Amino acid sequence: MFKSTDRKVFHDDKELAQVTKHSPVKYPYRLNFYDRPPLYDVTVEEFETCALDRLRILAEIESSAARNRSWEELKTVTNKQCTNHLPLQTTGTQELLESQRRKDHLGHFVLRLAFCRSEDLRRRFIKAESTLFRIRYDGDNTEERQLFLNSRDFNWIPVDAAEKSKYRRELLASYSGSKNESVREQAFDTERYYKVKWTRVPDLVEKRKVFLKAGWAYVPGKEQSSIVFQEFEVHLAKALELTARSLPRLDEDSRLVPILDNLSQGFLAGVPSEWSGSGEAINGDEIKAEMVDDLAKRHFPLCMRSMHDNLRRDHHLKHFGRLNYGLFLKVLGLSIEEAVVFWRKSFDRITDDKFNKEYKYNIRHSYGLEGKRANYAAKSCQQLLTSGPSDHGCPYRHFSLENLQTALLSTYSSRGLTSADLPEIVATVKAGHYHVACTRVFEMTHSSFGVKKGEGTGGGESITHPNQYAAKSMELYKVQQDSAEKMLVE
């Protein structure tokens, strides 16, 4: 399915396969039902990048649902994510608009491949994609939105004036609007109606917003979007089932399967960027080995704090615990020289000779100074969630609920977390939204810094990386300290 140049061509059916694969794809509208797959060549890198950027948005949408955000809050957070990762402008050069819509188109189809594998993944993907479509629909230019609707056959039947007059009393009874009767009737008189089978608008039937007659639902124009949203969901559900049946053909491609496996984990803990922040950049001073104890108490997420406490208790960590915690400290700003000092003092029950022979090489290796000299990144929440036992994974997933609550109180009670906060965290963990639980803990333990519920690390963004948690905590602390020093000077 890939050519020797590592380019991929998607073919759906025989008719589409006849389209010249190098011909440009036109996207006249921001809104898209994704009827046709991309028929052009893409590199493996573009294949993955487009999907990841889209997945960041969908993962944040699911996190928002788990956090019970209001519709307006959800739109704000999602629009911010779209601006950062998947902008779809309404104005600009034709080349810019085509490029943005091409990326949107490609990312959607790649994620179809990743999320068509099980009923649960398909359900979550449909819900997130439908929410994204609805947000775009609500924010779209009125004229362009109407052009998009006119370009598709939604199989609705316009209700003429005679039929509207015939059922005026019934239609008016279900018409929502102003409490002022004369104002409501005036708005009703100018409203257009459409007939569809009642099964296509179950949400409107449930809320009694439509008049039902002989199996038909009379939908007012202002509720027309309900038909569009339902059509989008039904269309996507059928497409995912079709994709699932075709997916086994990809098993032979060793380059695609690992990418799709990784993408399918995206709802588990969001999609982090490769974290590049450092403690030095935040604090202005290099992090020293003797500072780690204090930093752990003030700023570390539960996963890294647990590793640190285990290290202090046992004077040792198992291999993967050392690897994960060491990379975390490296990205936090601990230099290789200070890292060697930190680990040597931590392993104070072994001889220098044993430390140098069995541990020092691995420390230098993680900093890219030995072996293949790679610059290893710190593990993200997603990687910790999918890793093994609790001594180096995510406590929210691997700890029992009883142990988790005990760990939270013993770790964060001095930061304002109380037993009254635990039921909300436990409920989120039971629902499988582990990174959302971690985000709530961050908000609760940083309320004294002005962090409010729903804000996350800023702008509503959830925690998706341990270093993101620590860096934001250190940043807030520095701002507070600078403010206090400024007040003393004044």
Tab-separated table of C-alpha atoms in Angstrom, residues 1-3 5-11 38 40-52 106-107 109-117 243 246-265:
chain	number	residue	atom	x	y	z
A	1	MET	CA	0.000	0.000	0.000
A	2	PHE	CA	3.069	2.212	0.125
A	3	LYS	CA	5.267	2.992	-2.820
A	5	THR	CA	8.963	6.627	-1.747
A	6	ASP	CA	6.952	5.918	1.446
A	7	ARG	CA	3.859	7.527	0.032
A	8	LYS	CA	0.364	6.213	0.623
A	9	VAL	CA	-2.585	6.153	-1.779
A	10	PHE	CA	-6.108	5.564	-0.519
A	11	HIS	CA	-8.638	3.910	-2.835
A	38	PRO	CA	-8.048	11.225	0.083
A	40	TYR	CA	-3.362	11.657	-3.290
A	41	ASP	CA	0.073	10.584	-2.110
A	42	VAL	CA	1.235	11.386	1.419
A	43	THR	CA	4.446	10.637	3.275
A	44	VAL	CA	4.439	8.463	6.379
A	45	GLU	CA	5.346	11.524	8.426
A	46	GLU	CA	2.389	13.522	7.106
A	47	PHE	CA	0.145	10.494	7.608
A	48	GLU	CA	0.994	10.458	11.324
A	49	THR	CA	1.308	14.209	11.945
A	50	CYS	CA	-2.111	15.103	10.505
A	51	ALA	CA	-3.750	12.390	12.599
A	52	LEU	CA	-1.968	13.414	15.817
A	106	LEU	CA	-6.486	13.472	5.715
A	107	GLY	CA	-6.389	13.463	9.537
A	109	PHE	CA	-9.471	9.360	7.485
A	110	VAL	CA	-6.300	8.243	9.241
A	111	LEU	CA	-8.143	8.284	12.564
A	112	ARG	CA	-10.925	6.236	11.019
A	113	LEU	CA	-8.350	3.500	10.496
A	114	ALA	CA	-7.204	3.793	14.113
A	115	PHE	CA	-10.635	3.911	15.774
A	116	CYS	CA	-12.666	1.484	13.684
A	117	ARG	CA	-11.242	-1.555	15.509
A	243	THR	CA	-13.523	0.565	7.311
A	246	SER	CA	-11.334	-3.543	5.241
A	247	LEU	CA	-8.762	-3.052	8.000
A	248	PRO	CA	-7.246	-6.590	7.929
A	249	ARG	CA	-5.680	-5.731	4.560
A	250	LEU	CA	-3.334	-3.335	6.381
A	251	ASP	CA	-1.877	-5.987	8.693
A	252	GLU	CA	0.868	-6.740	6.224
A	253	ASP	CA	2.253	-3.181	6.356
A	254	SER	CA	4.679	-2.979	9.275
A	255	ARG	CA	4.916	0.796	9.031
A	256	LEU	CA	1.219	1.567	9.376
A	257	VAL	CA	0.158	-0.818	12.133
A	258	PRO	CA	2.396	0.641	14.910
A	259	ILE	CA	1.207	4.160	14.047
A	260	LEU	CA	-2.446	3.111	14.163
A	261	ASP	CA	-1.896	1.193	17.415
A	262	ASN	CA	-0.416	4.322	18.994
A	263	LEU	CA	-3.202	6.565	17.705
A	264	SER	CA	-5.896	4.240	19.052
A	265	GLN	CA	-4.549	4.920	22.580
